[in-house]
GROMACS .gro file of C-alpha atoms in nm:
model
  414
    1UNK     CA    1 -11.372  -1.634 -10.642
    2UNK     CA    2 -11.392  -2.002 -10.627
    3UNK     CA    3 -11.168  -2.221 -10.895
    4UNK     CA    4 -11.472  -2.262 -11.112
    5UNK     CA    5 -11.537  -1.871 -11.083
    6UNK     CA    6 -11.862  -1.908 -11.000
    7UNK     CA    7 -11.938  -1.778 -10.627
    8UNK     CA    8 -11.684  -1.504 -10.398
    9UNK     CA    9 -11.604  -1.557 -10.074
   10UNK     CA   10 -11.383  -1.365  -9.826
   11UNK     CA   11 -10.986  -1.404  -9.788
   12UNK     CA   12 -10.789  -1.204  -9.513
   13UNK     CA   13 -10.461  -1.080  -9.745
   14UNK     CA   14 -10.124  -1.199  -9.542
   15UNK     CA   15  -9.989  -0.898  -9.394
   16UNK     CA   16  -9.704  -0.952  -9.161
   17UNK     CA   17  -9.504  -0.644  -9.010
   18UNK     CA   18  -9.269  -0.554  -8.705
   19UNK     CA   19  -9.141  -0.265  -8.564
   20UNK     CA   20  -8.939  -0.106  -8.247
   21UNK     CA   21  -8.740  -0.402  -8.081
   22UNK     CA   22  -8.884  -0.562  -8.216
   23UNK     CA   23  -9.310  -0.631  -8.198
   24UNK     CA   24  -9.466  -0.813  -8.485
   25UNK     CA   25  -9.795  -0.898  -8.617
   26UNK     CA   26  -9.832  -1.254  -8.798
   27UNK     CA   27  -9.976  -1.299  -9.143
   28UNK     CA   28 -10.281  -1.429  -8.956
   29UNK     CA   29 -10.312  -1.135  -8.706
   30UNK     CA   30 -10.142  -1.284  -8.372
   31UNK     CA   31  -9.881  -0.997  -8.215
   32UNK     CA   32  -9.587  -1.104  -7.988
   33UNK     CA   33  -9.293  -0.908  -7.875
   34UNK     CA   34  -8.950  -1.083  -7.958
   35UNK     CA   35  -8.597  -1.022  -7.882
   36UNK     CA   36  -8.284  -1.162  -8.064
   37UNK     CA   37  -7.950  -1.043  -8.194
   38UNK     CA   38  -7.921  -1.258  -8.514
   39UNK     CA   39  -8.054  -1.274  -8.861
   40UNK     CA   40  -8.383  -1.481  -8.892
   41UNK     CA   41  -8.638  -1.593  -9.145
   42UNK     CA   42  -8.942  -1.358  -9.160
   43UNK     CA   43  -9.083  -1.560  -9.470
   44UNK     CA   44  -8.994  -1.873  -9.608
   45UNK     CA   45  -9.227  -2.085  -9.841
   46UNK     CA   46  -9.264  -2.476  -9.727
   47UNK     CA   47  -9.266  -2.598 -10.104
   48UNK     CA   48  -9.102  -2.391 -10.343
   49UNK     CA   49  -9.336  -2.235 -10.598
   50UNK     CA   50  -9.176  -1.888 -10.647
   51UNK     CA   51  -8.851  -1.914 -10.492
   52UNK     CA   52  -8.926  -1.623 -10.257
   53UNK     CA   53  -8.840  -1.558  -9.931
   54UNK     CA   54  -8.731  -1.284  -9.668
   55UNK     CA   55  -8.463  -1.242  -9.378
   56UNK     CA   56  -8.447  -0.983  -9.131
   57UNK     CA   57  -8.101  -0.874  -8.930
   58UNK     CA   58  -8.133  -0.751  -8.580
   59UNK     CA   59  -7.933  -0.603  -8.340
   60UNK     CA   60  -7.909  -0.495  -7.977
   61UNK     CA   61  -8.009  -0.160  -7.936
   62UNK     CA   62  -8.174  -0.061  -7.586
   63UNK     CA   63  -7.907  -0.114  -7.347
   64UNK     CA   64  -7.921  -0.224  -7.011
   65UNK     CA   65  -8.239  -0.421  -7.113
   66UNK     CA   66  -8.113  -0.583  -7.396
   67UNK     CA   67  -8.388  -0.495  -7.644
   68UNK     CA   68  -8.345  -0.583  -8.023
   69UNK     CA   69  -8.428  -0.380  -8.332
   70UNK     CA   70  -8.436  -0.463  -8.683
   71UNK     CA   71  -8.122  -0.301  -8.899
   72UNK     CA   72  -8.163  -0.466  -9.235
   73UNK     CA   73  -8.378  -0.674  -9.459
   74UNK     CA   74  -8.289  -0.906  -9.734
   75UNK     CA   75  -8.521  -1.046  -9.981
   76UNK     CA   76  -8.460  -1.365 -10.204
   77UNK     CA   77  -8.671  -1.382 -10.558
   78UNK     CA   78  -8.614  -1.624 -10.801
   79UNK     CA   79  -8.231  -1.523 -10.919
   80UNK     CA   80  -8.228  -1.181 -10.699
   81UNK     CA   81  -8.074  -1.097 -10.338
   82UNK     CA   82  -8.247  -0.710 -10.260
   83UNK     CA   83  -8.059  -0.597  -9.984
   84UNK     CA   84  -8.203  -0.293  -9.794
   85UNK     CA   85  -8.062  -0.116  -9.509
   86UNK     CA   86  -8.078   0.232  -9.307
   87UNK     CA   87  -7.798   0.397  -9.251
   88UNK     CA   88  -7.761   0.738  -9.035
   89UNK     CA   89  -7.555   1.000  -9.226
   90UNK     CA   90  -7.497   1.313  -9.071
   91UNK     CA   91  -7.865   1.303  -8.862
   92UNK     CA   92  -8.019   1.220  -9.201
   93UNK     CA   93  -8.162   0.875  -9.194
   94UNK     CA   94  -8.112   0.708  -9.557
   95UNK     CA   95  -8.205   0.342  -9.714
   96UNK     CA   96  -7.955   0.184  -9.908
   97UNK     CA   97  -8.048  -0.050 -10.161
   98UNK     CA   98  -7.821  -0.316 -10.352
   99UNK     CA   99  -7.931  -0.581 -10.595
  100UNK     CA  100  -7.718  -0.872 -10.628
  101UNK     CA  101  -7.466  -0.702 -10.450
  102UNK     CA  102  -7.428  -0.387 -10.647
  103UNK     CA  103  -7.577  -0.058 -10.530
  104UNK     CA  104  -7.877   0.055 -10.690
  105UNK     CA  105  -8.051   0.441 -10.635
  106UNK     CA  106  -8.435   0.416 -10.656
  107UNK     CA  107  -8.624   0.446 -10.835
  108UNK     CA  108  -8.520   0.175 -11.001
  109UNK     CA  109  -8.712  -0.087 -11.194
  110UNK     CA  110  -8.624  -0.427 -11.459
  111UNK     CA  111  -8.855  -0.647 -11.566
  112UNK     CA  112  -8.915  -0.823 -11.251
  113UNK     CA  113  -8.978  -0.559 -10.956
  114UNK     CA  114  -8.966  -0.226 -10.870
  115UNK     CA  115  -8.797  -0.007 -10.552
  116UNK     CA  116  -8.881   0.305 -10.460
  117UNK     CA  117  -8.827   0.538 -10.172
  118UNK     CA  118  -9.021   0.842 -10.028
  119UNK     CA  119  -8.704   0.960  -9.846
  120UNK     CA  120  -8.883   0.793  -9.492
  121UNK     CA  121  -8.986   0.419  -9.696
  122UNK     CA  122  -8.869   0.208  -9.918
  123UNK     CA  123  -9.089   0.003 -10.114
  124UNK     CA  124  -9.004  -0.308 -10.326
  125UNK     CA  125  -9.293  -0.440 -10.547
  126UNK     CA  126  -9.295  -0.734 -10.729
  127UNK     CA  127  -9.658  -0.755 -10.969
  128UNK     CA  128  -9.563  -1.121 -11.093
  129UNK     CA  129  -9.657  -1.265 -10.750
  130UNK     CA  130  -9.800  -0.988 -10.622
  131UNK     CA  131  -9.566  -0.927 -10.315
  132UNK     CA  132  -9.485  -0.608 -10.155
  133UNK     CA  133  -9.222  -0.551  -9.905
  134UNK     CA  134  -9.157  -0.198  -9.755
  135UNK     CA  135  -8.887  -0.107  -9.487
  136UNK     CA  136  -8.786   0.207  -9.306
  137UNK     CA  137  -8.522   0.118  -9.071
  138UNK     CA  138  -8.723   0.031  -8.763
  139UNK     CA  139  -9.030  -0.093  -8.909
  140UNK     CA  140  -9.071  -0.375  -9.217
  141UNK     CA  141  -9.429  -0.461  -9.349
  142UNK     CA  142  -9.459  -0.800  -9.585
  143UNK     CA  143  -9.797  -0.749  -9.825
  144UNK     CA  144  -9.857  -1.131  -9.985
  145UNK     CA  145 -10.172  -1.256 -10.177
  146UNK     CA  146 -10.368  -1.548 -10.011
  147UNK     CA  147 -10.435  -1.677 -10.307
  148UNK     CA  148 -10.089  -1.723 -10.389
  149UNK     CA  149  -9.921  -1.817 -10.072
  150UNK     CA  150 -10.205  -1.976  -9.825
  151UNK     CA  151 -10.115  -2.253  -9.614
  152UNK     CA  152  -9.712  -2.217  -9.781
  153UNK     CA  153  -9.548  -1.980  -9.554
  154UNK     CA  154  -9.323  -2.012  -9.254
  155UNK     CA  155  -9.117  -1.813  -9.047
  156UNK     CA  156  -9.130  -1.556  -8.797
  157UNK     CA  157  -9.454  -1.423  -8.963
  158UNK     CA  158  -9.604  -1.780  -8.946
  159UNK     CA  159  -9.823  -1.926  -9.178
  160UNK     CA  160 -10.078  -1.765  -9.369
  161UNK     CA  161 -10.389  -1.981  -9.397
  162UNK     CA  162 -10.607  -1.763  -9.189
  163UNK     CA  163 -10.633  -1.984  -8.869
  164UNK     CA  164 -10.427  -1.816  -8.546
  165UNK     CA  165 -10.377  -2.173  -8.386
  166UNK     CA  166 -10.075  -2.277  -8.630
  167UNK     CA  167  -9.876  -1.914  -8.623
  168UNK     CA  168  -9.630  -2.017  -8.355
  169UNK     CA  169  -9.492  -2.308  -8.594
  170UNK     CA  170  -9.133  -2.431  -8.540
  171UNK     CA  171  -8.865  -2.509  -8.850
  172UNK     CA  172  -8.980  -2.882  -8.756
  173UNK     CA  173  -9.346  -2.834  -8.825
  174UNK     CA  174  -9.455  -2.878  -8.472
  175UNK     CA  175  -9.653  -2.599  -8.279
  176UNK     CA  176  -9.502  -2.409  -8.018
  177UNK     CA  177  -9.703  -2.249  -7.776
  178UNK     CA  178  -9.505  -1.946  -7.765
  179UNK     CA  179  -9.441  -1.738  -8.045
  180UNK     CA  180  -9.139  -1.583  -7.869
  181UNK     CA  181  -8.956  -1.890  -7.828
  182UNK     CA  182  -9.043  -2.015  -8.184
  183UNK     CA  183  -8.902  -1.696  -8.325
  184UNK     CA  184  -8.581  -1.794  -8.205
  185UNK     CA  185  -8.579  -2.115  -8.388
  186UNK     CA  186  -8.583  -1.935  -8.732
  187UNK     CA  187  -8.212  -1.764  -8.700
  188UNK     CA  188  -8.028  -1.819  -9.055
  189UNK     CA  189  -7.787  -2.108  -9.045
  190UNK     CA  190  -7.452  -1.995  -8.967
  191UNK     CA  191  -7.524  -1.649  -8.888
  192UNK     CA  192  -7.391  -1.507  -8.528
  193UNK     CA  193  -7.642  -1.520  -8.267
  194UNK     CA  194  -7.571  -1.371  -7.955
  195UNK     CA  195  -7.735  -1.576  -7.595
  196UNK     CA  196  -8.097  -1.418  -7.549
  197UNK     CA  197  -8.103  -1.169  -7.291
  198UNK     CA  198  -8.298  -1.194  -6.987
  199UNK     CA  199  -8.658  -1.009  -7.006
  200UNK     CA  200  -8.717  -0.651  -6.901
  201UNK     CA  201  -8.849  -0.646  -6.580
  202UNK     CA  202  -9.079  -0.332  -6.561
  203UNK     CA  203  -8.959  -0.008  -6.447
  204UNK     CA  204  -8.997   0.099  -6.085
  205UNK     CA  205  -9.174   0.432  -6.185
  206UNK     CA  206  -9.490   0.528  -6.396
  207UNK     CA  207  -9.398   0.571  -6.710
  208UNK     CA  208  -9.570   0.809  -6.919
  209UNK     CA  209  -9.816   0.664  -7.143
  210UNK     CA  210 -10.005   0.960  -7.299
  211UNK     CA  211  -9.841   0.960  -7.661
  212UNK     CA  212  -9.962   0.601  -7.741
  213UNK     CA  213 -10.306   0.725  -7.664
  214UNK     CA  214 -10.293   0.926  -7.943
  215UNK     CA  215 -10.335   0.580  -8.165
  216UNK     CA  216 -10.661   0.535  -8.021
  217UNK     CA  217 -10.752   0.919  -8.049
  218UNK     CA  218 -10.970   1.097  -8.341
  219UNK     CA  219 -10.643   1.160  -8.514
  220UNK     CA  220 -10.638   0.817  -8.600
  221UNK     CA  221 -11.014   0.748  -8.612
  222UNK     CA  222 -11.046   0.710  -9.014
  223UNK     CA  223 -10.854   0.399  -8.965
  224UNK     CA  224 -10.979   0.251  -8.697
  225UNK     CA  225 -11.272   0.029  -8.836
  226UNK     CA  226 -10.969  -0.097  -9.090
  227UNK     CA  227 -10.705  -0.177  -8.908
  228UNK     CA  228 -10.708  -0.263  -8.527
  229UNK     CA  229 -10.517  -0.053  -8.294
  230UNK     CA  230 -10.497  -0.271  -8.014
  231UNK     CA  231 -10.104  -0.422  -8.075
  232UNK     CA  232  -9.984  -0.059  -8.172
  233UNK     CA  233 -10.104   0.058  -7.844
  234UNK     CA  234  -9.934  -0.220  -7.657
  235UNK     CA  235  -9.604  -0.227  -7.847
  236UNK     CA  236  -9.581   0.180  -7.766
  237UNK     CA  237  -9.651   0.113  -7.377
  238UNK     CA  238  -9.411  -0.148  -7.362
  239UNK     CA  239  -9.149   0.057  -7.560
  240UNK     CA  240  -9.181   0.395  -7.406
  241UNK     CA  241  -9.185   0.192  -7.003
  242UNK     CA  242  -8.875  -0.011  -7.127
  243UNK     CA  243  -8.657   0.169  -7.369
  244UNK     CA  244  -8.620   0.512  -7.217
  245UNK     CA  245  -8.589   0.737  -7.507
  246UNK     CA  246  -8.842   1.018  -7.520
  247UNK     CA  247  -8.931   0.943  -7.900
  248UNK     CA  248  -8.944   0.572  -7.897
  249UNK     CA  249  -9.315   0.581  -7.883
  250UNK     CA  250  -9.328   0.723  -8.238
  251UNK     CA  251  -9.215   0.396  -8.386
  252UNK     CA  252  -9.522   0.267  -8.315
  253UNK     CA  253  -9.746   0.557  -8.454
  254UNK     CA  254  -9.577   0.564  -8.758
  255UNK     CA  255  -9.602   0.190  -8.811
  256UNK     CA  256  -9.996   0.217  -8.746
  257UNK     CA  257 -10.033   0.501  -8.972
  258UNK     CA  258  -9.801   0.336  -9.256
  259UNK     CA  259 -10.066   0.021  -9.218
  260UNK     CA  260 -10.332   0.248  -9.273
  261UNK     CA  261 -10.176   0.407  -9.587
  262UNK     CA  262 -10.140   0.084  -9.770
  263UNK     CA  263 -10.485   0.011  -9.670
  264UNK     CA  264 -10.585   0.361  -9.854
  265UNK     CA  265 -10.639   0.579  -9.559
  266UNK     CA  266 -10.314   0.823  -9.535
  267UNK     CA  267 -10.319   1.040  -9.188
  268UNK     CA  268 -10.120   1.359  -9.069
  269UNK     CA  269 -10.024   1.248  -8.772
  270UNK     CA  270  -9.690   1.370  -8.684
  271UNK     CA  271  -9.847   1.744  -8.605
  272UNK     CA  272 -10.034   1.559  -8.306
  273UNK     CA  273  -9.692   1.488  -8.127
  274UNK     CA  274  -9.620   1.865  -8.043
  275UNK     CA  275  -9.281   1.792  -8.198
  276UNK     CA  276  -9.164   1.472  -8.062
  277UNK     CA  277  -9.184   1.288  -8.386
  278UNK     CA  278  -9.111   1.553  -8.622
  279UNK     CA  279  -8.925   1.411  -8.926
  280UNK     CA  280  -8.604   1.618  -9.020
  281UNK     CA  281  -8.583   1.583  -9.417
  282UNK     CA  282  -8.235   1.693  -9.597
  283UNK     CA  283  -8.222   2.020  -9.706
  284UNK     CA  284  -8.406   2.187  -9.926
  285UNK     CA  285  -8.672   1.898  -9.929
  286UNK     CA  286  -8.959   1.913  -9.679
  287UNK     CA  287  -9.170   1.687  -9.497
  288UNK     CA  288  -9.520   1.568  -9.654
  289UNK     CA  289  -9.758   1.372  -9.457
  290UNK     CA  290  -9.926   1.221  -9.773
  291UNK     CA  291  -9.778   1.231 -10.079
  292UNK     CA  292  -9.644   1.019 -10.419
  293UNK     CA  293  -9.428   0.727 -10.370
  294UNK     CA  294  -9.218   0.812 -10.700
  295UNK     CA  295  -9.178   1.232 -10.663
  296UNK     CA  296  -9.191   1.420 -11.029
  297UNK     CA  297  -8.896   1.515 -11.176
  298UNK     CA  298  -8.739   1.735 -11.458
  299UNK     CA  299  -8.598   1.428 -11.654
  300UNK     CA  300  -8.917   1.358 -11.858
  301UNK     CA  301  -8.816   0.976 -11.954
  302UNK     CA  302  -8.836   0.926 -11.545
  303UNK     CA  303  -9.167   1.063 -11.532
  304UNK     CA  304  -9.283   0.818 -11.811
  305UNK     CA  305  -9.152   0.535 -11.656
  306UNK     CA  306  -9.179   0.548 -11.281
  307UNK     CA  307  -9.531   0.811 -11.295
  308UNK     CA  308  -9.693   0.818 -11.641
  309UNK     CA  309  -9.710   0.481 -11.755
  310UNK     CA  310 -10.016   0.281 -11.641
  311UNK     CA  311  -9.919  -0.093 -11.556
  312UNK     CA  312  -9.846  -0.359 -11.283
  313UNK     CA  313  -9.565  -0.157 -11.122
  314UNK     CA  314  -9.759   0.183 -11.089
  315UNK     CA  315 -10.070   0.015 -10.969
  316UNK     CA  316  -9.901  -0.150 -10.663
  317UNK     CA  317  -9.705   0.176 -10.567
  318UNK     CA  318 -10.010   0.415 -10.636
  319UNK     CA  319 -10.066   0.459 -10.243
  320UNK     CA  320  -9.968   0.803 -10.070
  321UNK     CA  321  -9.688   0.759  -9.833
  322UNK     CA  322  -9.545   1.028  -9.571
  323UNK     CA  323  -9.178   1.154  -9.720
  324UNK     CA  324  -8.969   1.425  -9.793
  325UNK     CA  325  -9.032   1.602 -10.137
  326UNK     CA  326  -8.969   1.940 -10.304
  327UNK     CA  327  -9.175   2.228 -10.184
  328UNK     CA  328  -9.457   2.355 -10.316
  329UNK     CA  329  -9.380   2.572 -10.604
  330UNK     CA  330  -9.076   2.362 -10.703
  331UNK     CA  331  -9.016   2.065 -10.882
  332UNK     CA  332  -8.715   1.814 -10.845
  333UNK     CA  333  -8.444   1.858 -11.072
  334UNK     CA  334  -8.361   1.468 -11.156
  335UNK     CA  335  -8.363   1.171 -10.942
  336UNK     CA  336  -8.042   1.155 -10.866
  337UNK     CA  337  -8.018   1.481 -10.716
  338UNK     CA  338  -8.134   1.682 -10.436
  339UNK     CA  339  -8.178   1.982 -10.592
  340UNK     CA  340  -8.550   2.189 -10.630
  341UNK     CA  341  -8.579   2.428 -10.881
  342UNK     CA  342  -8.907   2.663 -11.005
  343UNK     CA  343  -8.915   2.561 -11.357
  344UNK     CA  344  -8.779   2.273 -11.554
  345UNK     CA  345  -8.685   2.531 -11.851
  346UNK     CA  346  -8.332   2.494 -11.777
  347UNK     CA  347  -7.962   2.417 -11.945
  348UNK     CA  348  -7.764   2.125 -11.834
  349UNK     CA  349  -7.406   2.220 -11.762
  350UNK     CA  350  -7.090   1.988 -11.807
  351UNK     CA  351  -7.014   2.030 -11.463
  352UNK     CA  352  -7.369   1.882 -11.365
  353UNK     CA  353  -7.526   2.237 -11.271
  354UNK     CA  354  -7.779   2.395 -11.435
  355UNK     CA  355  -7.927   2.731 -11.559
  356UNK     CA  356  -8.229   2.925 -11.580
  357UNK     CA  357  -8.391   3.007 -11.972
  358UNK     CA  358  -8.242   3.353 -12.071
  359UNK     CA  359  -7.970   3.323 -11.804
  360UNK     CA  360  -7.625   3.487 -11.940
  361UNK     CA  361  -7.295   3.447 -11.788
  362UNK     CA  362  -6.945   3.464 -11.806
  363UNK     CA  363  -6.722   3.159 -11.890
  364UNK     CA  364  -6.352   3.222 -11.931
  365UNK     CA  365  -6.360   3.429 -12.228
  366UNK     CA  366  -6.698   3.393 -12.347
  367UNK     CA  367  -7.047   3.506 -12.277
  368UNK     CA  368  -7.297   3.192 -12.260
  369UNK     CA  369  -7.645   3.224 -12.273
  370UNK     CA  370  -7.918   2.960 -12.202
  371UNK     CA  371  -8.156   3.007 -12.489
  372UNK     CA  372  -8.478   2.960 -12.417
  373UNK     CA  373  -8.613   2.774 -12.748
  374UNK     CA  374  -8.431   2.502 -12.755
  375UNK     CA  375  -8.257   2.486 -12.378
  376UNK     CA  376  -7.910   2.452 -12.502
  377UNK     CA  377  -7.618   2.676 -12.391
  378UNK     CA  378  -7.448   2.891 -12.686
  379UNK     CA  379  -7.117   3.086 -12.565
  380UNK     CA  380  -6.930   3.329 -12.774
  381UNK     CA  381  -6.620   3.525 -12.749
  382UNK     CA  382  -6.640   3.857 -12.554
  383UNK     CA  383  -6.634   4.141 -12.734
  384UNK     CA  384  -6.312   4.378 -12.728
  385UNK     CA  385  -6.314   4.752 -12.724
  386UNK     CA  386  -6.135   4.953 -12.964
  387UNK     CA  387  -5.807   4.999 -12.872
  388UNK     CA  388  -5.699   5.387 -12.926
  389UNK     CA  389  -5.408   5.423 -13.159
  390UNK     CA  390  -5.065   5.399 -13.034
  391UNK     CA  391  -4.708   5.526 -13.093
  392UNK     CA  392  -4.404   5.405 -12.998
  393UNK     CA  393  -4.160   5.642 -13.130
  394UNK     CA  394  -3.947   5.671 -12.841
  395UNK     CA  395  -3.553   5.545 -12.936
  396UNK     CA  396  -3.552   5.134 -12.840
  397UNK     CA  397  -3.941   5.107 -12.800
  398UNK     CA  398  -4.126   4.892 -13.037
  399UNK     CA  399  -4.505   4.780 -13.026
  400UNK     CA  400  -4.596   4.418 -12.795
  401UNK     CA  401  -4.894   4.257 -12.752
  402UNK     CA  402  -5.024   4.212 -12.378
  403UNK     CA  403  -5.222   3.881 -12.387
  404UNK     CA  404  -5.311   3.908 -12.005
  405UNK     CA  405  -5.713   3.879 -11.956
  406UNK     CA  406  -5.930   3.816 -12.271
  407UNK     CA  407  -5.855   4.086 -12.488
  408UNK     CA  408  -5.508   4.168 -12.632
  409UNK     CA  409  -5.373   4.477 -12.563
  410UNK     CA  410  -5.091   4.699 -12.755
  411UNK     CA  411  -4.828   4.819 -12.525
  412UNK     CA  412  -4.476   4.993 -12.587
  413UNK     CA  413  -4.194   4.778 -12.465
  414UNK     CA  414  -3.833   4.781 -12.511
   0.00000   0.00000   0.00000
């Protein structure tokens, strides 16, 4: 709506994303490729209004062509520094998050922002300024409202003003004819930048671009009219021809699927890649193409805070995304566990493990049961069998008590 609230008009929201080695689409939709091993400003405010900025750290990942990839992303907001990095732990990619240099585990929320993860994507939302930042290793997305940031952004994501002619603006304010050249100029002060490598040369042999055709196929048809797939096809073809990695095209498909999902169209696309883009979840969790950003658990307080409470945080994390979750018929035990259980009717044990309601077990010299009505553990001493009468009537014998085991036992001793 206009300022006076009388007339509506259309605005393109400020959406910038990058992926692969890396490819960028600016807030106004300009696509460009960029190589650089350094820390760069993706977004800064020209005139400080919200104390908001986003920085990305790249590293060289595509020898011998000198290609670079995103490694971590840092969001600055008011007095917060939110750092997200993805690490490969035993073949499982895990996003690690810290707030003001202190590790936190998602879902995490304070009065100003919320961080959730699907096991693949990490999502940060700041309701007060309606900002959303997503990160999944080689992919990032920045979603800002036009009415809060129009004409007031600079950096590798360009100026959000619905005008592509000024997308390649340098820190000096001048417009560079080359966005890749502009992108290098947004390196963070004091960051260790290596020299720009030579541009990759086309491979001598034709490369297989068939995976990239999936983006244009009926698999993504529901999203074609909502999000232009052109840049993702171009990026996919570049990657499969230069990075010499079988599954590198998956990154462009995943990015297009992420952007579609954020627009409300969730697509099960990995099944169309003949296993090449299959995602491996940490057992016992399984891959889910379209699932909740916050998985329900057996902790009722957690569910109430992150799922059932209708507020600005839940409104910004309601879109379905791909991720890893417990198999059908089971539920996640708690947010900080990776245990899927068939029921939440469980008793919690001191060692952190759980028992089903009515389960019985022996613990030391006690018989324990998980009481169904209160879900509490009750333990009682093991019953001891009656002992036969013992007569120690030989010379030098006396009765002694053997305390080996749980039940005392009398025997004859000397």
